[in-house]
Amino acid sequence: MAFGYGFPNLNDDQKHARRVLLDFYPQVAQWSALAVFALFQFAFLFSWLTCRGLAYERPRSPSFSKRTERTWLKASQQSWDKLLWWMKKPVFPNWGTTGEWVGGGVWTTWLLYLSFAQTGNDYMHLTKRFGIIGASQLPLHYLLALRSPYSPIQYLTRLSHEQLKAPHQALGRIIYLFFLLHVAFYLNGFVQLGFLAKRIKDKDVILGLLSISLFTILSTTSLEPLRRWNYRVFFTTHVLIASTVLVPLYFHVSHIRPYILETIAVFLLHQILRILSTKIFPGTITLLPGTQLVQIRIPLSSSSTALKWKPGQHVYLRHPSPSTSLFRLQNNPFTIASLPAKDKQLLLIARTLNGTTKHLADLARSLSSRDGGIHASIPLTLEGPYGASSHVPNLVAFDRILFVAGGVGATFVVPVWRSVVEESGSGDAAASSVVNRVRFIWAVRKLAETRWVFPESASISTSGSEMHATTAPVEIFVSRPSGADLQVNANGDADDIELAEHDQLLGFEEQMHSLRKGVVVHSGRPKMDRIIEEVFGKGLRVAVLVCGPRGLVEEVRERVGWWVGRGAEVWVHEEVFGW
Ligand SMILES: Cc1cc2nc3c(=O)[nH]c(=O)nc-3n(C[C@H](O)[C@H](O)[C@H](O)COP(=O)(O)OP(=O)(O)OC[C@H]3O[C@@H](n4cnc5c(N)ncnc54)[C@H](O)[C@@H]3O)c2cc1C
């Protein structure tokens, strides 16, 4: 054979010794995940200690241009921030972040080491080791997919289900690689030994080949182009195969059963937690006039547990049509755009696309024509709440807070912004001190898309919404306004309206007169470089929350990254709708 590996004849003692090693190394592989979680705890401790230390050293002046003394604490915190920033950078567009590649590479190398360690020259030992090391990662892989606030991994890493999708995906690929190596080495071994024709008919081999075929379908349908082409195909095959592949794996060989049983336990726990998080609420579905937006309103009673849901969390809305079984699988995430405790309602705003959201828009239309404009309640199934917003720090503690929303991304930004400007101080002085440090930029195509936050005066009383209550400033940038006296360029392309006009308010007074005090409307797109420079030029510590199209999020990331490189103390949360 190659690389010193061959097929030595083993006596019973040697076979027993091999079995002991075959059981030992996958356990090391499984338990070594604890080292990763321990690293997270060290990172949190380090962050906490530097934050506390820096709180004493921080000068009173909020001017960033005033150079503070660069103590070792400050220097180490800045290096840490730069490292984290570098880890979050994408390697290539849509090819994962540097952190994912580094983390995935280190983990693969470690598992490869555990596969080769003490295998001597025994080819079959190495072959079996690939399989069992791969199987030892299955419980962790399923745990990473646990969509529940009770997930131990979310608790230990302070990452949300959405943020854990990347390591879940990476580990899935690593497991698949180890299973492929296991199958390829076995088949090669059978050929070398002349056993292929005989062994291919054996139950363990048939079940092994069935499992790898299922894993191949699972991995292929998870690839980004396919996921984007048809999310439903990905979702359905993923759910079906992830649950059924455990059966052939369990019966494949007895040695991997402890790992398969652990995986089944995680899978069942996931299903139970999801059922417990699912509730039916009566609510209305309507279309927002002049937009592609569907509005879902769910009034909450004073005893509803949903009153405690936090700003920025999201829920999974099951398609409210029980007529076809396929729709029952449609389970899309939408952000809670209201402050449940204050507004006494859950508000979801969905932008109409081609799949589930199109069905929602059709349903809104048919309900409206059936009920003659009266918005009758229908039962809506919601699962949640979920989301990273429970890990958002106390934003009021920052010198400056920048909120950036693009289009329907405001469903995430608006409630967090409102919670800061409306709930941060009891006295007028406290409230105005916070409001002065906050900047909210919202880019939309049409002004009408902002109506769910700033309803026209006429609709305020009927909607029962208090979303217009705050008078904190908001800068809205309209890229495709449709007002009568709209100023467009020579080609008539509203998208190209440049920032030279930013300080010039749009002329469509009839749309704007109903907007509340403090809302400033500009035409064109926001110039993020200028905005970020203005914000960072005034603050030592800046919090940035951004949610919107990928391009906008990337632009903000790039500009903020420049300030991180200059040593600015920044906390950033990027929320992207989709993956
Ligand atoms: C955390 C989060 C919050 C979101 N909040 C909003 C919001 O407030 N308003 C809004 O308009 N859009 C929101 N979205 C995006 C929204 O879910 C999709 O844009 C929408 O479902 C796509 O509708 P479609 O008609 O194309 O449906 P489909 O064809 O059914 O879905 C297509 C896309 O929706 C996303 N999607 C669908 N189901 C899931 C799922 N179970 N898990 C993760 N992603 C899924 C995927 O990106 C997929 O590519 C959010 C997405 C996420 C991940």
Coordinates of C-alpha atoms and ligand atoms in Angstrom, one line a residue, residues 147 161-162 165 227-232 234-235 274 293-294 312-316 329-337 347-359 386-387 408-412 547 550 575-579, ligand 1:
R147 CA -33.3 26.7 17.1
H161 CA -29.4 30.4 15.9
E162 CA -28.8 32.5 12.8
K165 CA -25.7 28.5 11.0
R227 CA -30.7 27.2 -1.7
R228 CA -31.2 30.5 -3.5
W229 CA -32.8 28.9 -6.5
N230 CA -35.4 27.1 -4.4
Y231 CA -35.3 27.4 -0.6
R232 CA -38.2 24.9 -0.3
F234 CA -33.3 22.7 0.3
F235 CA -35.5 23.0 3.4
R274 CA -39.9 23.9 18.7
L293 CA -45.4 45.2 2.0
V294 CA -47.7 42.9 3.8
G312 CA -35.2 42.9 17.3
Q313 CA -36.3 39.3 17.9
H314 CA -37.9 37.3 15.1
V315 CA -40.6 34.6 14.8
Y316 CA -41.2 31.9 12.2
L329 CA -43.7 23.2 5.8
Q330 CA -43.4 26.8 4.8
N331 CA -42.1 28.4 7.9
N332 CA -40.4 31.8 7.2
P333 CA -38.7 34.1 9.6
F334 CA -40.0 37.7 10.2
T335 CA -38.8 40.3 12.7
I336 CA -41.1 41.7 15.3
A337 CA -41.3 45.3 14.2
L347 CA -46.3 43.7 14.1
L348 CA -44.7 41.8 11.3
I349 CA -43.9 43.5 8.0
A350 CA -43.1 41.2 5.0
R351 CA -41.7 42.4 1.7
T352 CA -43.5 40.5 -1.1
L353 CA -41.1 38.3 -3.0
N354 CA -41.9 35.1 -5.0
G355 CA -42.6 32.3 -2.5
T356 CA -44.3 32.4 0.9
T357 CA -44.5 36.2 1.0
K358 CA -46.4 36.2 -2.4
H359 CA -48.9 33.7 -0.9
Y386 CA -35.6 33.9 18.5
G387 CA -32.6 36.1 17.7
V408 CA -37.6 46.2 5.1
G409 CA -34.5 45.8 7.3
A410 CA -36.1 48.5 9.4
T411 CA -38.2 45.8 11.0
F412 CA -35.1 45.0 13.0
C547 CA -29.9 45.7 8.8
R550 CA -26.1 42.9 1.6
E575 CA -28.5 41.6 10.8
V576 CA -28.9 40.1 7.3
F577 CA -32.3 38.7 6.2
G578 CA -31.2 35.4 4.5
W579 CA -28.2 33.2 4.1
Ligands
LIG1 C1 -33.8 36.4 11.0 C2 -34.6 36.9 9.8 C3 -35.5 37.9 10.0 C4 -36.3 38.3 8.9 N1 -37.2 39.3 9.0 C5 -37.9 39.7 7.9 C6 -38.8 40.8 8.0 O1 -39.1 41.3 9.1 N2 -39.5 41.2 6.9 C7 -39.2 40.6 5.7 O2 -39.9 41.0 4.7 N3 -38.3 39.6 5.5 C8 -37.6 39.2 6.6 N4 -36.7 38.2 6.5 C9 -36.5 37.6 5.2 C10 -37.7 36.7 4.9 O3 -37.8 35.6 5.8 C11 -37.5 36.2 3.5 O4 -37.2 37.2 2.6 C12 -38.8 35.7 3.0 O5 -39.2 34.6 3.7 C13 -38.6 35.3 1.5 O6 -39.9 35.1 1.1 P1 -40.2 34.3 -0.3 O7 -41.5 34.8 -0.7 O8 -39.1 34.5 -1.2 O9 -40.2 32.9 0.3 P2 -39.5 31.5 0.1 O10 -39.3 31.2 -1.3 O11 -40.2 30.6 1.0 O12 -38.0 31.8 0.9 C14 -36.9 32.3 0.2 C15 -35.9 32.9 1.2 O13 -36.5 33.1 2.5 C16 -35.5 32.8 3.5 N5 -36.1 31.8 4.4 C17 -37.3 31.1 4.1 N6 -37.5 30.2 5.1 C18 -36.5 30.3 6.0 C19 -36.2 29.7 7.2 N7 -37.0 28.8 7.7 N8 -35.1 30.1 7.8 C20 -34.2 31.0 7.3 N9 -34.5 31.7 6.2 C21 -35.6 31.3 5.5 C22 -34.3 32.3 2.8 O14 -33.4 33.3 2.7 C23 -34.8 31.9 1.5 O15 -33.8 32.0 0.5 C24 -36.0 37.7 7.6 C25 -35.1 36.7 7.5 C26 -34.4 36.3 8.6 C27 -33.4 35.2 8.4

